[in-house]
């Protein structure tokens, strides 16, 4: 019985197989006057049970700004957010699947039309603790002979990080906005917000800070609202 060495071309065939696995089918993009058509010249298997079939059109690696965002007055759950610039090309609306650290965290509906920057939320941040304490709540009368009612409230937001490294945090506050000349709203913030308008949203102020590990960040948000005794006023804090 004779023994024969494996042919030298065998390793080459394995390498060619690996290259075949990494092969990406070129996508043909046709731009019309009002629509864009994509053609992927490959076979796909469509099941008869109604499931969706996804076909990759392109792949991009983007530099994103990562931060933790929270709106304590509405919801105390902080969310990890990634913000990145629009890249050239056509971006189709649809469902987006989100993965964080290799784990699937959910999906969202995405419509990129008209946005210069894209923002996606990647789930709850379990290492940032947020508490809300109402320091002051007073109701009384104001104006000449007590013709108006007045409410004064002050809330303290405390954010404490358990991250091993410093993280960028943005706190949003949707402050009351008077819709009538008979209603007066005085705002008092400590420290002062970084901005009075968040993404062109009226009444939404924000603070931003690089929060160190085990650091506690306190924010006081206070309002004094004066309004008529007659009628109904909604949205009081």
PDB file of C-alpha atoms in Angstrom:
ATOM      1  CA  UNK A   1       0.000   0.000   0.000  1.00  0.00           C
ATOM      2  CA  UNK A   2       1.404   3.361  -0.985  1.00  0.00           C
ATOM      3  CA  UNK A   3       0.972   6.615   0.889  1.00  0.00           C
ATOM      4  CA  UNK A   4       0.569   9.833  -1.062  1.00  0.00           C
ATOM      5  CA  UNK A   5       0.933  13.381   0.229  1.00  0.00           C
ATOM      6  CA  UNK A   6      -2.039  15.727  -0.089  1.00  0.00           C
ATOM      7  CA  UNK A   7      -1.818  17.870  -3.199  1.00  0.00           C
ATOM      8  CA  UNK A   8      -0.377  21.347  -2.711  1.00  0.00           C
ATOM      9  CA  UNK A   9      -3.497  22.913  -4.153  1.00  0.00           C
ATOM     10  CA  UNK A  10      -5.722  21.774  -1.250  1.00  0.00           C
ATOM     11  CA  UNK A  11      -4.938  24.767   1.018  1.00  0.00           C
ATOM     12  CA  UNK A  12      -5.646  27.048  -1.894  1.00  0.00           C
ATOM     13  CA  UNK A  13      -9.111  25.551  -2.267  1.00  0.00           C
ATOM     14  CA  UNK A  14      -9.826  26.231   1.431  1.00  0.00           C
ATOM     15  CA  UNK A  15      -8.719  29.832   1.050  1.00  0.00           C
ATOM     16  CA  UNK A  16     -10.900  30.185  -2.019  1.00  0.00           C
ATOM     17  CA  UNK A  17     -13.823  28.809  -0.013  1.00  0.00           C
ATOM     18  CA  UNK A  18     -13.287  31.395   2.699  1.00  0.00           C
ATOM     19  CA  UNK A  19     -13.167  34.138   0.101  1.00  0.00           C
ATOM     20  CA  UNK A  20     -16.402  32.797  -1.376  1.00  0.00           C
ATOM     21  CA  UNK A  21     -18.064  33.009   2.053  1.00  0.00           C
ATOM     22  CA  UNK A  22     -17.059  36.692   2.319  1.00  0.00           C
ATOM     23  CA  UNK A  23     -18.237  37.497  -1.182  1.00  0.00           C
ATOM     24  CA  UNK A  24     -20.759  40.337  -1.335  1.00  0.00           C
ATOM     25  CA  UNK A  25     -23.083  40.442  -4.309  1.00  0.00           C
ATOM     26  CA  UNK A  26     -22.872  43.846  -6.028  1.00  0.00           C
ATOM     27  CA  UNK A  27     -26.070  45.877  -5.802  1.00  0.00           C
ATOM     28  CA  UNK A  28     -27.272  47.806  -8.824  1.00  0.00           C
ATOM     29  CA  UNK A  29     -28.838  51.143  -7.868  1.00  0.00           C
ATOM     30  CA  UNK A  30     -30.969  53.001 -10.406  1.00  0.00           C
ATOM     31  CA  UNK A  31     -31.967  56.573  -9.584  1.00  0.00           C
ATOM     32  CA  UNK A  32     -35.169  57.784 -11.238  1.00  0.00           C
ATOM     33  CA  UNK A  33     -36.852  61.153 -11.143  1.00  0.00           C
ATOM     34  CA  UNK A  34     -38.963  60.279  -8.090  1.00  0.00           C
ATOM     35  CA  UNK A  35     -37.851  56.830  -6.945  1.00  0.00           C
ATOM     36  CA  UNK A  36     -34.804  54.638  -6.448  1.00  0.00           C
ATOM     37  CA  UNK A  37     -34.675  50.998  -7.499  1.00  0.00           C
ATOM     38  CA  UNK A  38     -32.247  48.420  -6.086  1.00  0.00           C
ATOM     39  CA  UNK A  39     -31.420  45.189  -7.884  1.00  0.00           C
ATOM     40  CA  UNK A  40     -29.594  42.388  -6.032  1.00  0.00           C
ATOM     41  CA  UNK A  41     -28.589  39.663  -8.543  1.00  0.00           C
ATOM     42  CA  UNK A  42     -28.751  36.661  -6.204  1.00  0.00           C
ATOM     43  CA  UNK A  43     -31.175  33.914  -5.277  1.00  0.00           C
ATOM     44  CA  UNK A  44     -33.190  33.971  -2.070  1.00  0.00           C
ATOM     45  CA  UNK A  45     -35.494  31.392  -0.547  1.00  0.00           C
ATOM     46  CA  UNK A  46     -38.945  32.732   0.299  1.00  0.00           C
ATOM     47  CA  UNK A  47     -40.860  30.690   2.859  1.00  0.00           C
ATOM     48  CA  UNK A  48     -44.597  30.137   2.537  1.00  0.00           C
ATOM     49  CA  UNK A  49     -45.362  31.171   6.133  1.00  0.00           C
ATOM     50  CA  UNK A  50     -45.342  34.945   5.581  1.00  0.00           C
ATOM     51  CA  UNK A  51     -41.991  35.684   7.208  1.00  0.00           C
ATOM     52  CA  UNK A  52     -39.953  38.612   5.946  1.00  0.00           C
ATOM     53  CA  UNK A  53     -36.757  38.113   3.955  1.00  0.00           C
ATOM     54  CA  UNK A  54     -33.974  40.677   4.370  1.00  0.00           C
ATOM     55  CA  UNK A  55     -31.427  41.312   1.623  1.00  0.00           C
ATOM     56  CA  UNK A  56     -28.333  43.403   2.345  1.00  0.00           C
ATOM     57  CA  UNK A  57     -27.945  46.445   0.098  1.00  0.00           C
ATOM     58  CA  UNK A  58     -24.815  47.966   1.632  1.00  0.00           C
ATOM     59  CA  UNK A  59     -22.729  48.117   4.787  1.00  0.00           C
ATOM     60  CA  UNK A  60     -21.363  51.221   6.523  1.00  0.00           C
ATOM     61  CA  UNK A  61     -19.197  51.775   9.588  1.00  0.00           C
ATOM     62  CA  UNK A  62     -20.036  55.193  11.058  1.00  0.00           C
ATOM     63  CA  UNK A  63     -18.482  57.307  13.784  1.00  0.00           C
ATOM     64  CA  UNK A  64     -21.215  57.946  16.364  1.00  0.00           C
ATOM     65  CA  UNK A  65     -21.536  60.178  19.394  1.00  0.00           C
ATOM     66  CA  UNK A  66     -22.686  58.098  22.343  1.00  0.00           C
ATOM     67  CA  UNK A  67     -24.497  59.491  25.393  1.00  0.00           C
ATOM     68  CA  UNK A  68     -27.003  58.589  28.074  1.00  0.00           C
ATOM     69  CA  UNK A  69     -30.231  60.576  27.893  1.00  0.00           C
ATOM     70  CA  UNK A  70     -32.962  60.910  30.529  1.00  0.00           C
ATOM     71  CA  UNK A  71     -36.076  63.032  31.161  1.00  0.00           C
ATOM     72  CA  UNK A  72     -36.609  62.643  34.926  1.00  0.00           C
ATOM     73  CA  UNK A  73     -39.907  64.560  35.130  1.00  0.00           C
ATOM     74  CA  UNK A  74     -41.477  62.177  32.596  1.00  0.00           C
ATOM     75  CA  UNK A  75     -39.587  58.900  33.002  1.00  0.00           C
ATOM     76  CA  UNK A  76     -36.664  58.080  35.271  1.00  0.00           C
ATOM     77  CA  UNK A  77     -35.253  55.392  32.972  1.00  0.00           C
ATOM     78  CA  UNK A  78     -32.018  56.529  31.265  1.00  0.00           C
ATOM     79  CA  UNK A  79     -31.499  55.422  27.666  1.00  0.00           C
ATOM     80  CA  UNK A  80     -28.272  54.868  25.753  1.00  0.00           C
ATOM     81  CA  UNK A  81     -28.408  56.969  22.575  1.00  0.00           C
ATOM     82  CA  UNK A  82     -26.156  57.006  19.500  1.00  0.00           C
ATOM     83  CA  UNK A  83     -26.099  60.057  17.231  1.00  0.00           C
ATOM     84  CA  UNK A  84     -24.395  60.084  13.825  1.00  0.00           C
ATOM     85  CA  UNK A  85     -24.308  62.167  10.658  1.00  0.00           C
ATOM     86  CA  UNK A  86     -26.181  61.316   7.490  1.00  0.00           C
ATOM     87  CA  UNK A  87     -24.104  59.461   4.925  1.00  0.00           C
ATOM     88  CA  UNK A  88     -24.500  59.900   1.155  1.00  0.00           C
ATOM     89  CA  UNK A  89     -27.022  57.731  -0.627  1.00  0.00           C
ATOM     90  CA  UNK A  90     -30.648  56.711  -0.366  1.00  0.00           C
ATOM     91  CA  UNK A  91     -31.895  55.594   3.056  1.00  0.00           C
ATOM     92  CA  UNK A  92     -35.159  53.690   3.032  1.00  0.00           C
ATOM     93  CA  UNK A  93     -37.679  53.921   5.883  1.00  0.00           C
ATOM     94  CA  UNK A  94     -38.588  50.719   7.671  1.00  0.00           C
ATOM     95  CA  UNK A  95     -37.930  48.590  10.721  1.00  0.00           C
ATOM     96  CA  UNK A  96     -34.459  48.821  12.286  1.00  0.00           C
ATOM     97  CA  UNK A  97     -33.026  46.002  14.396  1.00  0.00           C
ATOM     98  CA  UNK A  98     -30.761  47.197  17.203  1.00  0.00           C
ATOM     99  CA  UNK A  99     -27.854  45.291  18.776  1.00  0.00           C
ATOM    100  CA  UNK A 100     -25.720  46.362  21.752  1.00  0.00           C
ATOM    101  CA  UNK A 101     -22.527  44.492  22.682  1.00  0.00           C
ATOM    102  CA  UNK A 102     -23.569  41.805  20.219  1.00  0.00           C
ATOM    103  CA  UNK A 103     -26.949  41.211  21.882  1.00  0.00           C
ATOM    104  CA  UNK A 104     -30.288  41.971  20.242  1.00  0.00           C
ATOM    105  CA  UNK A 105     -32.176  44.607  22.260  1.00  0.00           C
ATOM    106  CA  UNK A 106     -35.191  45.353  20.070  1.00  0.00           C
ATOM    107  CA  UNK A 107     -36.450  47.076  16.958  1.00  0.00           C
ATOM    108  CA  UNK A 108     -37.858  50.463  16.070  1.00  0.00           C
ATOM    109  CA  UNK A 109     -39.576  52.150  13.154  1.00  0.00           C
ATOM    110  CA  UNK A 110     -37.206  54.499  11.374  1.00  0.00           C
ATOM    111  CA  UNK A 111     -37.986  57.241   8.858  1.00  0.00           C
ATOM    112  CA  UNK A 112     -34.797  59.145   7.938  1.00  0.00           C
ATOM    113  CA  UNK A 113     -36.429  61.575   5.513  1.00  0.00           C
ATOM    114  CA  UNK A 114     -35.288  65.153   6.088  1.00  0.00           C
ATOM    115  CA  UNK A 115     -32.934  64.435   8.991  1.00  0.00           C
ATOM    116  CA  UNK A 116     -29.360  65.705   8.823  1.00  0.00           C
ATOM    117  CA  UNK A 117     -28.380  63.524  11.775  1.00  0.00           C
ATOM    118  CA  UNK A 118     -29.700  60.150  12.820  1.00  0.00           C
ATOM    119  CA  UNK A 119     -30.450  59.303  16.459  1.00  0.00           C
ATOM    120  CA  UNK A 120     -31.170  55.791  17.688  1.00  0.00           C
ATOM    121  CA  UNK A 121     -31.874  54.542  21.208  1.00  0.00           C
ATOM    122  CA  UNK A 122     -30.065  51.370  22.295  1.00  0.00           C
ATOM    123  CA  UNK A 123     -31.983  50.392  25.402  1.00  0.00           C
ATOM    124  CA  UNK A 124     -31.914  51.187  29.088  1.00  0.00           C
ATOM    125  CA  UNK A 125     -28.721  52.065  30.929  1.00  0.00           C
ATOM    126  CA  UNK A 126     -28.823  50.014  34.142  1.00  0.00           C
ATOM    127  CA  UNK A 127     -25.696  51.659  35.567  1.00  0.00           C
ATOM    128  CA  UNK A 128     -27.116  55.170  35.871  1.00  0.00           C
ATOM    129  CA  UNK A 129     -29.499  55.695  38.805  1.00  0.00           C
ATOM    130  CA  UNK A 130     -31.992  58.577  38.684  1.00  0.00           C
ATOM    131  CA  UNK A 131     -34.089  59.796  41.623  1.00  0.00           C
ATOM    132  CA  UNK A 132     -36.656  62.611  41.815  1.00  0.00           C
ATOM    133  CA  UNK A 133     -37.488  64.412  45.085  1.00  0.00           C
ATOM    134  CA  UNK A 134     -40.098  67.164  45.411  1.00  0.00           C
ATOM    135  CA  UNK A 135     -38.530  69.707  47.762  1.00  0.00           C
ATOM    136  CA  UNK A 136     -41.262  72.342  47.573  1.00  0.00           C
ATOM    137  CA  UNK A 137     -44.962  72.291  46.695  1.00  0.00           C
ATOM    138  CA  UNK A 138     -47.046  75.294  47.697  1.00  0.00           C
ATOM    139  CA  UNK A 139     -50.528  76.348  46.601  1.00  0.00           C
ATOM    140  CA  UNK A 140     -52.026  79.716  47.476  1.00  0.00           C
ATOM    141  CA  UNK A 141     -53.487  82.986  46.289  1.00  0.00           C
ATOM    142  CA  UNK A 142     -51.787  85.844  44.461  1.00  0.00           C
ATOM    143  CA  UNK A 143     -52.593  89.172  42.880  1.00  0.00           C
ATOM    144  CA  UNK A 144     -54.849  91.964  44.107  1.00  0.00           C
ATOM    145  CA  UNK A 145     -57.258  90.667  46.769  1.00  0.00           C
ATOM    146  CA  UNK A 146     -56.281  87.124  45.920  1.00  0.00           C
ATOM    147  CA  UNK A 147     -57.894  87.157  42.486  1.00  0.00           C
ATOM    148  CA  UNK A 148     -55.462  84.565  41.151  1.00  0.00           C
ATOM    149  CA  UNK A 149     -54.140  81.208  42.247  1.00  0.00           C
ATOM    150  CA  UNK A 150     -50.474  80.342  42.437  1.00  0.00           C
ATOM    151  CA  UNK A 151     -48.570  77.083  42.549  1.00  0.00           C
ATOM    152  CA  UNK A 152     -44.869  76.779  43.361  1.00  0.00           C
ATOM    153  CA  UNK A 153     -42.930  73.524  42.951  1.00  0.00           C
ATOM    154  CA  UNK A 154     -39.258  72.611  43.110  1.00  0.00           C
ATOM    155  CA  UNK A 155     -37.966  69.166  42.125  1.00  0.00           C
ATOM    156  CA  UNK A 156     -34.451  67.844  42.679  1.00  0.00           C
ATOM    157  CA  UNK A 157     -33.044  65.330  40.190  1.00  0.00           C
ATOM    158  CA  UNK A 158     -30.103  63.242  41.373  1.00  0.00           C
ATOM    159  CA  UNK A 159     -28.072  61.183  38.907  1.00  0.00           C
ATOM    160  CA  UNK A 160     -25.473  58.707  40.176  1.00  0.00           C
ATOM    161  CA  UNK A 161     -23.213  56.717  37.848  1.00  0.00           C
ATOM    162  CA  UNK A 162     -21.962  53.191  38.520  1.00  0.00           C
ATOM    163  CA  UNK A 163     -19.991  53.039  35.273  1.00  0.00           C
ATOM    164  CA  UNK A 164     -16.285  52.267  35.460  1.00  0.00           C
ATOM    165  CA  UNK A 165     -15.509  55.171  33.132  1.00  0.00           C
ATOM    166  CA  UNK A 166     -16.885  58.679  32.730  1.00  0.00           C
ATOM    167  CA  UNK A 167     -20.001  58.923  30.545  1.00  0.00           C
ATOM    168  CA  UNK A 168     -21.691  61.790  28.693  1.00  0.00           C
ATOM    169  CA  UNK A 169     -25.145  62.489  30.130  1.00  0.00           C
ATOM    170  CA  UNK A 170     -27.905  64.762  28.849  1.00  0.00           C
ATOM    171  CA  UNK A 171     -30.882  65.661  31.070  1.00  0.00           C
ATOM    172  CA  UNK A 172     -34.013  66.993  29.376  1.00  0.00           C
ATOM    173  CA  UNK A 173     -36.719  69.036  31.080  1.00  0.00           C
ATOM    174  CA  UNK A 174     -40.043  69.855  29.435  1.00  0.00           C
ATOM    175  CA  UNK A 175     -40.955  73.032  31.301  1.00  0.00           C
ATOM    176  CA  UNK A 176     -44.511  74.448  31.331  1.00  0.00           C
ATOM    177  CA  UNK A 177     -45.320  76.909  28.547  1.00  0.00           C
ATOM    178  CA  UNK A 178     -48.208  79.358  29.009  1.00  0.00           C
ATOM    179  CA  UNK A 179     -50.782  79.233  26.216  1.00  0.00           C
ATOM    180  CA  UNK A 180     -52.700  82.254  27.547  1.00  0.00           C
ATOM    181  CA  UNK A 181     -51.751  85.797  28.508  1.00  0.00           C
ATOM    182  CA  UNK A 182     -53.571  85.301  31.811  1.00  0.00           C
ATOM    183  CA  UNK A 183     -51.121  82.578  32.882  1.00  0.00           C
ATOM    184  CA  UNK A 184     -47.644  83.483  34.122  1.00  0.00           C
ATOM    185  CA  UNK A 185     -44.785  80.992  34.425  1.00  0.00           C
ATOM    186  CA  UNK A 186     -41.538  81.754  36.253  1.00  0.00           C
ATOM    187  CA  UNK A 187     -38.713  79.233  35.954  1.00  0.00           C
ATOM    188  CA  UNK A 188     -35.793  78.700  38.307  1.00  0.00           C
ATOM    189  CA  UNK A 189     -32.980  76.241  37.538  1.00  0.00           C
ATOM    190  CA  UNK A 190     -29.853  75.371  39.476  1.00  0.00           C
ATOM    191  CA  UNK A 191     -27.414  74.966  37.819  1.00  0.00           C
ATOM    192  CA  UNK A 192     -28.365  76.935  34.729  1.00  0.00           C
ATOM    193  CA  UNK A 193     -29.251  74.765  31.696  1.00  0.00           C
ATOM    194  CA  UNK A 194     -26.766  74.348  28.859  1.00  0.00           C
ATOM    195  CA  UNK A 195     -29.492  75.436  26.442  1.00  0.00           C
ATOM    196  CA  UNK A 196     -33.077  76.725  26.401  1.00  0.00           C
ATOM    197  CA  UNK A 197     -34.264  74.840  23.338  1.00  0.00           C
ATOM    198  CA  UNK A 198     -33.597  71.170  22.632  1.00  0.00           C
ATOM    199  CA  UNK A 199     -33.743  70.398  18.893  1.00  0.00           C
ATOM    200  CA  UNK A 200     -36.085  73.349  18.262  1.00  0.00           C
ATOM    201  CA  UNK A 201     -38.656  72.065  20.761  1.00  0.00           C
ATOM    202  CA  UNK A 202     -40.360  74.895  22.601  1.00  0.00           C
ATOM    203  CA  UNK A 203     -40.008  74.762  26.376  1.00  0.00           C
ATOM    204  CA  UNK A 204     -37.529  71.866  26.443  1.00  0.00           C
ATOM    205  CA  UNK A 205     -34.310  72.849  28.237  1.00  0.00           C
ATOM    206  CA  UNK A 206     -31.310  70.574  28.733  1.00  0.00           C
ATOM    207  CA  UNK A 207     -28.195  70.025  30.813  1.00  0.00           C
ATOM    208  CA  UNK A 208     -25.137  68.070  29.714  1.00  0.00           C
ATOM    209  CA  UNK A 209     -22.222  66.773  31.743  1.00  0.00           C
ATOM    210  CA  UNK A 210     -19.458  64.166  31.647  1.00  0.00           C
ATOM    211  CA  UNK A 211     -20.361  62.179  34.752  1.00  0.00           C
ATOM    212  CA  UNK A 212     -17.494  60.481  36.591  1.00  0.00           C
ATOM    213  CA  UNK A 213     -17.813  57.049  38.268  1.00  0.00           C
ATOM    214  CA  UNK A 214     -19.705  57.218  41.609  1.00  0.00           C
ATOM    215  CA  UNK A 215     -20.357  60.929  41.075  1.00  0.00           C
ATOM    216  CA  UNK A 216     -23.748  62.325  42.161  1.00  0.00           C
ATOM    217  CA  UNK A 217     -25.116  65.137  39.995  1.00  0.00           C
ATOM    218  CA  UNK A 218     -27.986  67.228  41.396  1.00  0.00           C
ATOM    219  CA  UNK A 219     -30.281  69.515  39.409  1.00  0.00           C
ATOM    220  CA  UNK A 220     -33.027  71.721  40.875  1.00  0.00           C
ATOM    221  CA  UNK A 221     -35.957  72.593  38.590  1.00  0.00           C
ATOM    222  CA  UNK A 222     -38.494  75.054  40.031  1.00  0.00           C
ATOM    223  CA  UNK A 223     -41.633  76.735  38.700  1.00  0.00           C
ATOM    224  CA  UNK A 224     -43.996  79.401  39.996  1.00  0.00           C
ATOM    225  CA  UNK A 225     -47.259  79.409  38.024  1.00  0.00           C
ATOM    226  CA  UNK A 226     -49.892  82.110  38.480  1.00  0.00           C
ATOM    227  CA  UNK A 227     -53.294  81.597  36.870  1.00  0.00           C
ATOM    228  CA  UNK A 228     -56.908  82.857  37.156  1.00  0.00           C
ATOM    229  CA  UNK A 229     -59.331  81.334  39.637  1.00  0.00           C
ATOM    230  CA  UNK A 230     -61.953  81.102  36.901  1.00  0.00           C
ATOM    231  CA  UNK A 231     -61.643  78.414  34.250  1.00  0.00           C
ATOM    232  CA  UNK A 232     -59.611  75.234  33.980  1.00  0.00           C
ATOM    233  CA  UNK A 233     -55.825  75.072  33.726  1.00  0.00           C
ATOM    234  CA  UNK A 234     -54.288  71.772  32.586  1.00  0.00           C
ATOM    235  CA  UNK A 235     -50.716  70.530  32.715  1.00  0.00           C
ATOM    236  CA  UNK A 236     -49.784  71.914  36.119  1.00  0.00           C
ATOM    237  CA  UNK A 237     -46.704  70.202  37.592  1.00  0.00           C
TER     238      UNK A 237
END
